[in-house]
mmCIF file with all atom_site columns, C-alpha atoms in Angstrom:
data_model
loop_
_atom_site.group_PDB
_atom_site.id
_atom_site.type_symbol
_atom_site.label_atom_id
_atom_site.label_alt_id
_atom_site.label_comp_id
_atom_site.label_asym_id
_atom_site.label_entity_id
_atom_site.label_seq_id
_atom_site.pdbx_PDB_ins_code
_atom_site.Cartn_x
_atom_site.Cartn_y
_atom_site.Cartn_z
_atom_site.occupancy
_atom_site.B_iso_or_equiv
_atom_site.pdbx_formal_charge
_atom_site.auth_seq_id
_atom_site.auth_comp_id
_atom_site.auth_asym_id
_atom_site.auth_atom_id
_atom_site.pdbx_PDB_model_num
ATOM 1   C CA . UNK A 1 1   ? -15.649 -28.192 -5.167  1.00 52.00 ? 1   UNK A CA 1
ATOM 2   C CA . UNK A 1 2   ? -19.466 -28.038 -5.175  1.00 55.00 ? 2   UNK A CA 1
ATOM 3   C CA . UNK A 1 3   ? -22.024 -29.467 -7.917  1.00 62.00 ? 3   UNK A CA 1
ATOM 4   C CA . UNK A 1 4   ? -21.378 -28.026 -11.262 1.00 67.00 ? 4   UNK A CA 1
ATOM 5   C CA . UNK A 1 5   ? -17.395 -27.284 -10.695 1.00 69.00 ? 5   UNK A CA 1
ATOM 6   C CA . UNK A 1 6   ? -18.871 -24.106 -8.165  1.00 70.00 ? 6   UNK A CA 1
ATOM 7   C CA . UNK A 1 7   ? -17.568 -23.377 -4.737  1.00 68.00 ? 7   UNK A CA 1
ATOM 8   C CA . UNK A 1 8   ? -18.297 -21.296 -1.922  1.00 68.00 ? 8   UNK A CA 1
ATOM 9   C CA . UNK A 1 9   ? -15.612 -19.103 -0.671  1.00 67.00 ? 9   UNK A CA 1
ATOM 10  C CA . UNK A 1 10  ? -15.571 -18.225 2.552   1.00 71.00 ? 10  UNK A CA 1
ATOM 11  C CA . UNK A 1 11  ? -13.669 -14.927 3.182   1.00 74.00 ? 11  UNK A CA 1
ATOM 12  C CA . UNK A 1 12  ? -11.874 -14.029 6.940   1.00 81.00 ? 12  UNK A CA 1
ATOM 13  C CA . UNK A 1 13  ? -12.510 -10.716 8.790   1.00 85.00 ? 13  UNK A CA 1
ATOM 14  C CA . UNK A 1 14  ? -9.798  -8.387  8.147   1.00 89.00 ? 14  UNK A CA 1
ATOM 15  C CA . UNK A 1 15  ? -9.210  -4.750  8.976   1.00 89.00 ? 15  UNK A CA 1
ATOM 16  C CA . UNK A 1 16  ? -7.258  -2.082  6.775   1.00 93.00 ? 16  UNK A CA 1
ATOM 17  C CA . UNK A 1 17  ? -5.722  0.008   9.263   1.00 93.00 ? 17  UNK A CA 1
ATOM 18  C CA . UNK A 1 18  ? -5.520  3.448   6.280   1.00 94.00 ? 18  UNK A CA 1
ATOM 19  C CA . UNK A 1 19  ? -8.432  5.207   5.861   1.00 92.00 ? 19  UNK A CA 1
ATOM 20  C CA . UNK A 1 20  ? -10.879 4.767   3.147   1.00 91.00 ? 20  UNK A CA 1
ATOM 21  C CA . UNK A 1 21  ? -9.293  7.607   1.189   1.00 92.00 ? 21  UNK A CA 1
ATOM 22  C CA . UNK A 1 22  ? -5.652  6.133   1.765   1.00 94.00 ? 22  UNK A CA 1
ATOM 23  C CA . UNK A 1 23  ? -7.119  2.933   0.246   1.00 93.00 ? 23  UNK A CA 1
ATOM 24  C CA . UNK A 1 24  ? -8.753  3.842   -2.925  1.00 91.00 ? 24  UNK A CA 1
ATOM 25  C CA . UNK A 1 25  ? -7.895  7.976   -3.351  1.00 93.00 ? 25  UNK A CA 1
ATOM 26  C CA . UNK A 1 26  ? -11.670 8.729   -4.006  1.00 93.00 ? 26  UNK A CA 1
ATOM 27  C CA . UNK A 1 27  ? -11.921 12.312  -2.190  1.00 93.00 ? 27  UNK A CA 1
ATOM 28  C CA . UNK A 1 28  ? -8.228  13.676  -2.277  1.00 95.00 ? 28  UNK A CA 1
ATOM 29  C CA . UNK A 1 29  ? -5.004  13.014  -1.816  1.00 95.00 ? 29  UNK A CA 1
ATOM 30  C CA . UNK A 1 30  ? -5.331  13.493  1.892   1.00 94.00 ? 30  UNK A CA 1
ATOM 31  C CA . UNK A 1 31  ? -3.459  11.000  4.101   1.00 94.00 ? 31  UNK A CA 1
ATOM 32  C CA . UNK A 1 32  ? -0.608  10.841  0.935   1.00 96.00 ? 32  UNK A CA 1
ATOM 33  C CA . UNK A 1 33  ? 3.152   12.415  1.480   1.00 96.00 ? 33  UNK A CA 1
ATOM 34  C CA . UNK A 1 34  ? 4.952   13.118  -0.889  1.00 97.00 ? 34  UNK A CA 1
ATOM 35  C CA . UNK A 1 35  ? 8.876   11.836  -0.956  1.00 96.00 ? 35  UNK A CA 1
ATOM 36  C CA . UNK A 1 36  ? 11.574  13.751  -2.489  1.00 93.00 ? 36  UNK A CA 1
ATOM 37  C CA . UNK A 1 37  ? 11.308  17.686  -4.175  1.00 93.00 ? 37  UNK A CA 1
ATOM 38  C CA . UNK A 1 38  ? 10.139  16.925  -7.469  1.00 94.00 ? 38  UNK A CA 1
ATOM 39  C CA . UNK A 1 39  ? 7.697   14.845  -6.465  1.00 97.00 ? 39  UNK A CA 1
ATOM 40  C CA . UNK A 1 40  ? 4.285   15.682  -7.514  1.00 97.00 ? 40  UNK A CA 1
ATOM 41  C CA . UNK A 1 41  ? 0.506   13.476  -6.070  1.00 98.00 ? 41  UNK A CA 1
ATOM 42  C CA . UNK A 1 42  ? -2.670  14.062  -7.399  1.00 97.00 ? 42  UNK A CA 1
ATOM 43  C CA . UNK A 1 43  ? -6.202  12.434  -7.631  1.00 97.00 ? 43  UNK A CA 1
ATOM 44  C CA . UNK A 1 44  ? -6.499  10.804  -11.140 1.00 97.00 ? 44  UNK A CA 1
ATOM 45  C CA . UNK A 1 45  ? -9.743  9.755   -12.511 1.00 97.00 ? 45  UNK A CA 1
ATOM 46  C CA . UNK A 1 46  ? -8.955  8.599   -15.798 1.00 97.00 ? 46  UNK A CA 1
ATOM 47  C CA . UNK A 1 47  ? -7.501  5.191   -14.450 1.00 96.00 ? 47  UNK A CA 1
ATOM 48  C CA . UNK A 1 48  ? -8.683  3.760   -11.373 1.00 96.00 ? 48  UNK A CA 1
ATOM 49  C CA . UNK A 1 49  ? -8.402  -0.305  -9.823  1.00 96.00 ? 49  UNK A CA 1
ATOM 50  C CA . UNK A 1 50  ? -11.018 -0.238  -6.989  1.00 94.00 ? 50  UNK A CA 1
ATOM 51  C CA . UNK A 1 51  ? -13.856 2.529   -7.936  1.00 93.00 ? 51  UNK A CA 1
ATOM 52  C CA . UNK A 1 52  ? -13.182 5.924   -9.464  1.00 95.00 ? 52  UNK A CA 1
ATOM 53  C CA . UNK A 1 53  ? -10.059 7.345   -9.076  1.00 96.00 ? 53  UNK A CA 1
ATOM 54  C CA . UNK A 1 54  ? -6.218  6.791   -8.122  1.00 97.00 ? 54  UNK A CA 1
ATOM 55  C CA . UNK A 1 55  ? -2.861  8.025   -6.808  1.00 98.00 ? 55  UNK A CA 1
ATOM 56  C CA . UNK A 1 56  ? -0.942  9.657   -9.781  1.00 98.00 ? 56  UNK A CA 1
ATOM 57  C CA . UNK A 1 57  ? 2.911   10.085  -8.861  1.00 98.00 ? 57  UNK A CA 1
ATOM 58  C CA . UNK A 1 58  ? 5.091   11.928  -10.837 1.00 97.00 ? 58  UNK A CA 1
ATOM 59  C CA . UNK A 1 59  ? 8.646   12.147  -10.226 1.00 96.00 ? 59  UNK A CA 1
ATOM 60  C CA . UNK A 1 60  ? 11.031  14.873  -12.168 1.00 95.00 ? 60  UNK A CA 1
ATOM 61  C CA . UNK A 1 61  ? 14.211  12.561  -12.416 1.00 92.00 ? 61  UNK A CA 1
ATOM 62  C CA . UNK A 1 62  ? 16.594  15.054  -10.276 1.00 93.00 ? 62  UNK A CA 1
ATOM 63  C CA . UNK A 1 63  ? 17.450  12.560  -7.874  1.00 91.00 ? 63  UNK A CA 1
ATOM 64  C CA . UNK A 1 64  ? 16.585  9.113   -6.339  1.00 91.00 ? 64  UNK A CA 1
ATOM 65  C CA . UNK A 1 65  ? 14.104  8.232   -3.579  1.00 94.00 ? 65  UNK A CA 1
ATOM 66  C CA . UNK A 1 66  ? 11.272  9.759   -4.753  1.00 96.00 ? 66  UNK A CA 1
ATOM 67  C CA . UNK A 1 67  ? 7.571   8.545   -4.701  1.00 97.00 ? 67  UNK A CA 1
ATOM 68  C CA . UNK A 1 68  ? 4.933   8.725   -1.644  1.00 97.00 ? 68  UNK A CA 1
ATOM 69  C CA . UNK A 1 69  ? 4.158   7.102   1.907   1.00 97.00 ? 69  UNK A CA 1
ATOM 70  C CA . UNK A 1 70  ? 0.763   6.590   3.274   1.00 96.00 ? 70  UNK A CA 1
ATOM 71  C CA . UNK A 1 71  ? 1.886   6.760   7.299   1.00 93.00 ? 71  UNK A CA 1
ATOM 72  C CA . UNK A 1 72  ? -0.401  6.420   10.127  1.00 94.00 ? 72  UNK A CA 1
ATOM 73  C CA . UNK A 1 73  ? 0.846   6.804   13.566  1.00 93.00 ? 73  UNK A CA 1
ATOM 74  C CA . UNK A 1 74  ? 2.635   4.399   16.166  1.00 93.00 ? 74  UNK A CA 1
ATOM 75  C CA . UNK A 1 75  ? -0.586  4.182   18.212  1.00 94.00 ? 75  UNK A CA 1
ATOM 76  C CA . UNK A 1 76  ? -2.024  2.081   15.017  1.00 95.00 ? 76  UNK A CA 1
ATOM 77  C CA . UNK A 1 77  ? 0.583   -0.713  15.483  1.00 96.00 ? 77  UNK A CA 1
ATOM 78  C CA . UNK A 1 78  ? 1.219   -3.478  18.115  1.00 96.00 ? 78  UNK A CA 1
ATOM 79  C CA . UNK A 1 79  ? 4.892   -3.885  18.639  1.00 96.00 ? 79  UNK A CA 1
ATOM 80  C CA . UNK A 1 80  ? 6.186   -6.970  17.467  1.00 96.00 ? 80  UNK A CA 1
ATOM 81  C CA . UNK A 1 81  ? 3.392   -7.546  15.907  1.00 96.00 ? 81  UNK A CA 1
ATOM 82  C CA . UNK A 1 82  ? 2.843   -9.025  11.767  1.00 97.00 ? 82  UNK A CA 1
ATOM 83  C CA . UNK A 1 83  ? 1.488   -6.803  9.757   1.00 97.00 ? 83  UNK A CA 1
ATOM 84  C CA . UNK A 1 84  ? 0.847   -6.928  6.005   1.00 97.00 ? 84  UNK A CA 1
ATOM 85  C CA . UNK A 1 85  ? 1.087   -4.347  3.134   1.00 96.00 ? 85  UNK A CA 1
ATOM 86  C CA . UNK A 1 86  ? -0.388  -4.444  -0.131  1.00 97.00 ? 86  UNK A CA 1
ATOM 87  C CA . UNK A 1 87  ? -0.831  -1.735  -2.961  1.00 97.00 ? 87  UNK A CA 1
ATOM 88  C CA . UNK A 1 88  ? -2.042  -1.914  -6.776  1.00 98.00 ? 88  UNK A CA 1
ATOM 89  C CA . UNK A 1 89  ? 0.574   -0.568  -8.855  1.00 98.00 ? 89  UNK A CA 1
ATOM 90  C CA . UNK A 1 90  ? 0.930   0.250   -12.512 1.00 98.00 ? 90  UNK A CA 1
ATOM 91  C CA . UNK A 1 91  ? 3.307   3.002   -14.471 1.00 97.00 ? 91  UNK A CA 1
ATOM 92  C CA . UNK A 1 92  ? 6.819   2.770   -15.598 1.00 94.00 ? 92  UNK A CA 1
ATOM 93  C CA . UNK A 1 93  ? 10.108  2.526   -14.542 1.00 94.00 ? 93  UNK A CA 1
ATOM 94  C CA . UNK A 1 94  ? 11.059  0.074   -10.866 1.00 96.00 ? 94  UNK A CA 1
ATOM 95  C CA . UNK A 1 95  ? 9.816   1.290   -7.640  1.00 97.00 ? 95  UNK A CA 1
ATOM 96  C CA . UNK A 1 96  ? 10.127  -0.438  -4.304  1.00 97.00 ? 96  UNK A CA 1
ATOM 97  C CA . UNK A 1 97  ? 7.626   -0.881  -1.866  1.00 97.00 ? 97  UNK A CA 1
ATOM 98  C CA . UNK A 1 98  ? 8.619   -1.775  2.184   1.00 97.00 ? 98  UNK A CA 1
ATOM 99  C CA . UNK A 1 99  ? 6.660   -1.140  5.571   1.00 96.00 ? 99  UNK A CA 1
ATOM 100 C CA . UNK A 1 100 ? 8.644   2.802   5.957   1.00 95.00 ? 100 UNK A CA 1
ATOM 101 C CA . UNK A 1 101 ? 9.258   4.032   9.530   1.00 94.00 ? 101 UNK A CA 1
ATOM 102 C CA . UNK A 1 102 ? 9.459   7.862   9.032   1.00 91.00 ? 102 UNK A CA 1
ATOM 103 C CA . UNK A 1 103 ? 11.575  9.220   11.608  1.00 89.00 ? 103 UNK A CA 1
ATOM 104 C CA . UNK A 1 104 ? 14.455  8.301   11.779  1.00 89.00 ? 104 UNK A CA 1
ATOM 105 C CA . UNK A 1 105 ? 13.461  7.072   8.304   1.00 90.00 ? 105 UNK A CA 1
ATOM 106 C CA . UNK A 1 106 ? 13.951  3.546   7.515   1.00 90.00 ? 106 UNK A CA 1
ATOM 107 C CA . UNK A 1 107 ? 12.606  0.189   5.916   1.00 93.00 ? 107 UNK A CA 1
ATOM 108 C CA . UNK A 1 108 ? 11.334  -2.256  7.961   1.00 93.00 ? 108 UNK A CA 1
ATOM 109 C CA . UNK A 1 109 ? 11.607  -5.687  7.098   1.00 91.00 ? 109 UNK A CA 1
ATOM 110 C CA . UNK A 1 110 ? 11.599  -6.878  3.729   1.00 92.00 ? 110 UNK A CA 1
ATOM 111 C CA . UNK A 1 111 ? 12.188  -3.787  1.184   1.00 95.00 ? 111 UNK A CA 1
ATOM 112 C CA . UNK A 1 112 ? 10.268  -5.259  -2.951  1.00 96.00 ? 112 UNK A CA 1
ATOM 113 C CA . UNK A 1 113 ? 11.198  -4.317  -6.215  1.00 96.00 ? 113 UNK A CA 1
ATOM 114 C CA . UNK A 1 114 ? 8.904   -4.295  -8.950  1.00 97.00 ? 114 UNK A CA 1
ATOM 115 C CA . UNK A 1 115 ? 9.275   -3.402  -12.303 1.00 97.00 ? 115 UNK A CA 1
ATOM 116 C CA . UNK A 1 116 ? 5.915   -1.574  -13.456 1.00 97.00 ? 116 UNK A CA 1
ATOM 117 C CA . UNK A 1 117 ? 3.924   -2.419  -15.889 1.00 97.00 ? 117 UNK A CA 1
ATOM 118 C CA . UNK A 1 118 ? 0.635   -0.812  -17.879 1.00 97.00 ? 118 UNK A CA 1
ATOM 119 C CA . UNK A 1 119 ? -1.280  -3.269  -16.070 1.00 98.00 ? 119 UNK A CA 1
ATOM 120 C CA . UNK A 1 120 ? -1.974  -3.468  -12.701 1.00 98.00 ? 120 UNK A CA 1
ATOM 121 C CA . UNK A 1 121 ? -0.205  -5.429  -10.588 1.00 98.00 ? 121 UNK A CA 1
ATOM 122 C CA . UNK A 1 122 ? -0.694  -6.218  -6.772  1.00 97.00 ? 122 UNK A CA 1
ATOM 123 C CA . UNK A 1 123 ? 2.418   -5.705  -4.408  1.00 98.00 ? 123 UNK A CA 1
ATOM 124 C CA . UNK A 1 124 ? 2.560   -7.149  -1.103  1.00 97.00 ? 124 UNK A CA 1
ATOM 125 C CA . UNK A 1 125 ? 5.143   -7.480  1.312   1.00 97.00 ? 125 UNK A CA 1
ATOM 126 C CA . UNK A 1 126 ? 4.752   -8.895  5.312   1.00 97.00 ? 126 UNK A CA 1
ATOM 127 C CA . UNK A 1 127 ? 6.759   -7.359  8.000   1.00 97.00 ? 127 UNK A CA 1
ATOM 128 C CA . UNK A 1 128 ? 7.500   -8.120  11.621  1.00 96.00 ? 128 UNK A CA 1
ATOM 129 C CA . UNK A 1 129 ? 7.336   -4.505  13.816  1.00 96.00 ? 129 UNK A CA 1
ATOM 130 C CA . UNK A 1 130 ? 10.377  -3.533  15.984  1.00 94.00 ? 130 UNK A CA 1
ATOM 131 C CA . UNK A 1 131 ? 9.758   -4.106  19.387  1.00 95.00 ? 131 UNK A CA 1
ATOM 132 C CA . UNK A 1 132 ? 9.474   -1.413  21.085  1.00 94.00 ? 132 UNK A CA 1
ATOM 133 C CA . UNK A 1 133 ? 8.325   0.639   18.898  1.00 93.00 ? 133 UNK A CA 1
ATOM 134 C CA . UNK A 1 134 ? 9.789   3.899   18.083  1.00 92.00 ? 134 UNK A CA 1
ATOM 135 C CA . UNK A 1 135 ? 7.650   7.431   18.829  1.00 92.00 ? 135 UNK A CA 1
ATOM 136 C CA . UNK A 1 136 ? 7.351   7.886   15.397  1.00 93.00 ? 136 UNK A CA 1
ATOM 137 C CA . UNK A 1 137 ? 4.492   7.549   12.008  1.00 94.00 ? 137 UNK A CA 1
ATOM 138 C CA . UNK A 1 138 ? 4.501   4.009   10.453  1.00 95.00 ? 138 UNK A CA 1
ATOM 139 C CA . UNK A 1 139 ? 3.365   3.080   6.738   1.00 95.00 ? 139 UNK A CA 1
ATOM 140 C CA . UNK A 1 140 ? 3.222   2.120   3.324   1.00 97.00 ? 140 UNK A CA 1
ATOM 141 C CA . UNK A 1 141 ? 6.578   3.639   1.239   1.00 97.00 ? 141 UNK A CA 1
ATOM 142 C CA . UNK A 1 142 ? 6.579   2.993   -3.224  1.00 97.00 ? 142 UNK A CA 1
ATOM 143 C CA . UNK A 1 143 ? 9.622   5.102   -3.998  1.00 96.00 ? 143 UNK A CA 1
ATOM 144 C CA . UNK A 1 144 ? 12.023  5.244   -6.906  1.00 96.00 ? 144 UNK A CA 1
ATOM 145 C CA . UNK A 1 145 ? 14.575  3.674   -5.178  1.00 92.00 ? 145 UNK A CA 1
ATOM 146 C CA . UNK A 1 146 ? 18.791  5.397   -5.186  1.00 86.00 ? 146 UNK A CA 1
ATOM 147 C CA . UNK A 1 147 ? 20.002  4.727   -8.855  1.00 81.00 ? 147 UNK A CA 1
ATOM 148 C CA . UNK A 1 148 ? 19.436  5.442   -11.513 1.00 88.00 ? 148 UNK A CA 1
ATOM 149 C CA . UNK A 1 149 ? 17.570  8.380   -10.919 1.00 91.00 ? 149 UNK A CA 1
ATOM 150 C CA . UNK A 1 150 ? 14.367  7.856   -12.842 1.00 93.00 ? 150 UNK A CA 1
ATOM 151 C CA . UNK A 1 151 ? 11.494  10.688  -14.163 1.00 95.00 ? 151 UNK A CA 1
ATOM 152 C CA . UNK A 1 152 ? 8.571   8.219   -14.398 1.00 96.00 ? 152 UNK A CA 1
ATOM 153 C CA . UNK A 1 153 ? 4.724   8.350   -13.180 1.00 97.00 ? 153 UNK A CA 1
ATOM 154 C CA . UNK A 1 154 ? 3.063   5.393   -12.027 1.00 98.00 ? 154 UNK A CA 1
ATOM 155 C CA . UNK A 1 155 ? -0.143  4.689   -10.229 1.00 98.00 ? 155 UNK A CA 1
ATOM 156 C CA . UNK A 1 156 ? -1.262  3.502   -7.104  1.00 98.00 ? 156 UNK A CA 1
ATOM 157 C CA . UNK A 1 157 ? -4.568  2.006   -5.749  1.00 97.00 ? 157 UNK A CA 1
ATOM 158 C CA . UNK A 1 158 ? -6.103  -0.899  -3.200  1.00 96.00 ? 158 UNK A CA 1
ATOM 159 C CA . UNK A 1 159 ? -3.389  -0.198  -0.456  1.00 96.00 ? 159 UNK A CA 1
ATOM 160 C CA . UNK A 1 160 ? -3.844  -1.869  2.750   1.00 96.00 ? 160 UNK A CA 1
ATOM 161 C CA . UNK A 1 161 ? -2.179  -2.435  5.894   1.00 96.00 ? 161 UNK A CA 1
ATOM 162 C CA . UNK A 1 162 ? -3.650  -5.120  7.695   1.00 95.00 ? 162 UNK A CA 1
ATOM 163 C CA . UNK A 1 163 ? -2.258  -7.292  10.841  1.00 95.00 ? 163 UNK A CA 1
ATOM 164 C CA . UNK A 1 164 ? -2.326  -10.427 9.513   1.00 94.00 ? 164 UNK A CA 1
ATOM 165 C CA . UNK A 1 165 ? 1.028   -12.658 8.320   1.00 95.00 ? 165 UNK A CA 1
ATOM 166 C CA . UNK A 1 166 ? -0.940  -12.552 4.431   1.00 94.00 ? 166 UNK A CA 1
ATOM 167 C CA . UNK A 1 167 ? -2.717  -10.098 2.403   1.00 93.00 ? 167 UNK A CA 1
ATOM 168 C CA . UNK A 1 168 ? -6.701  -11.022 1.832   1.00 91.00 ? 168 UNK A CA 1
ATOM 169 C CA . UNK A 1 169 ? -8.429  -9.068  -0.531  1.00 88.00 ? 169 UNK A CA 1
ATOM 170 C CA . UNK A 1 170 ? -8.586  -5.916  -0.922  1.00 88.00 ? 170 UNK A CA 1
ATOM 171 C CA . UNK A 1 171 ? -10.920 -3.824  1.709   1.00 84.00 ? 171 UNK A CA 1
ATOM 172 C CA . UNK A 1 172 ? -11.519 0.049   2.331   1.00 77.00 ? 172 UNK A CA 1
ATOM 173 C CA . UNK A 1 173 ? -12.539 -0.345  6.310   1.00 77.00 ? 173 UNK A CA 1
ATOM 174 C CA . UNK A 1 174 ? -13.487 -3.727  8.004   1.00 76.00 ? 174 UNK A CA 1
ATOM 175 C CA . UNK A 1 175 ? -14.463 -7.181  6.839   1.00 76.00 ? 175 UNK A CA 1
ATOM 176 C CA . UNK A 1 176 ? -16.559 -9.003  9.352   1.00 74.00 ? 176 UNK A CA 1
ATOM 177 C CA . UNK A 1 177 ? -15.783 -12.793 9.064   1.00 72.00 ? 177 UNK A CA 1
ATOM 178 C CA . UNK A 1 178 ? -18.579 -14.702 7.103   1.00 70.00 ? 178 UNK A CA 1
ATOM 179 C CA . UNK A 1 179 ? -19.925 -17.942 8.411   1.00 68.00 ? 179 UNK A CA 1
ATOM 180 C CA . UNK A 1 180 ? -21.600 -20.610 6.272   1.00 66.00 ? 180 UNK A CA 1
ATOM 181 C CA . UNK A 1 181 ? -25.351 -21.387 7.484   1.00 63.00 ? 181 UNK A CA 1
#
């Protein structure tokens, strides 16, 4: 604590391994699969947690495991290595999110449920990568999850993937580290 109950925060360097338009959506959806037919993505400006826009998912309720990945490929990822995801979410219905290995498809590490909300709400789950690593993409996965099978839309903004065993705050490239003078 400093004089006048103020403090200085002091925030780490970090790196988000998507893009800038995987992390906040503010050009297109480029960099965004779709999972599931009857799963629709689109740019949304009417609601938006970091700057203008967001990922708007719509899903049509014919089946489960629908929703959207934002992959990158193995080259991005040490193996064995901690990485951490994060995503703002809002909608509703439940989705889970989990670190998603695309082919052969399959969660990685600890696989979250969270029951939306019209607020948003910050997701974050930490995952240890196989070692060795498959040939394959690696990523961020919110999907609807098996049953019920559930026609929702939700939102999604802020995602990150950075190697660290925590989430820090949300950033769209790379942090330096800050040092007090």
């Amino acid at each position: 604590d400093g004089k006048f109950g103020k403090a200085v925060m002091v925030e780490e360097g970090t790196t988000n391994l998507l893009t800038a338009n995987q992390s906040s959506v503010e050009t297109n959806t480029t960099g965004f699969t779709p999972i599931g037919a009857g799963t629709t993505l689109s740019r949304d400006i009417t609601t938006a947690w970091h700057g203008s826009a967001s990922l708007k998912v719509t899903t049509d309720g014919s089946g489960g495991y629908k929703g959207f990945a934002a992959i990158l490929g193995y080259t991005n990822f040490v193996a064995g290595g901690t990485y951490t995801i994060s995503v703002y979410l809002k909608g509703t219905g439940n989705v889970r999110v989990f670190m998603w290995q695309a082919s052969p498809s399959l969660s990685i590490g600890t696989v979250k449920t969270v029951n939306l909300t019209p607020d948003w709400q910050r997701v974050e789950v930490t995952v240890t990568m196989p070692n060795p690593l498959q040939q394959t993409n690696y990523g961020i996965r919110v999907d609807t999850g098996g049953t019920p099978a559930q026609a929702i839309t939700f939102y999604a903004d802020g995602l990150q993937i950075e190697q660290k065993p925590y989430a820090t705050s949300f950033v769209d490239g790379t942090r330096a580290a800050e040092t007090l003078t």
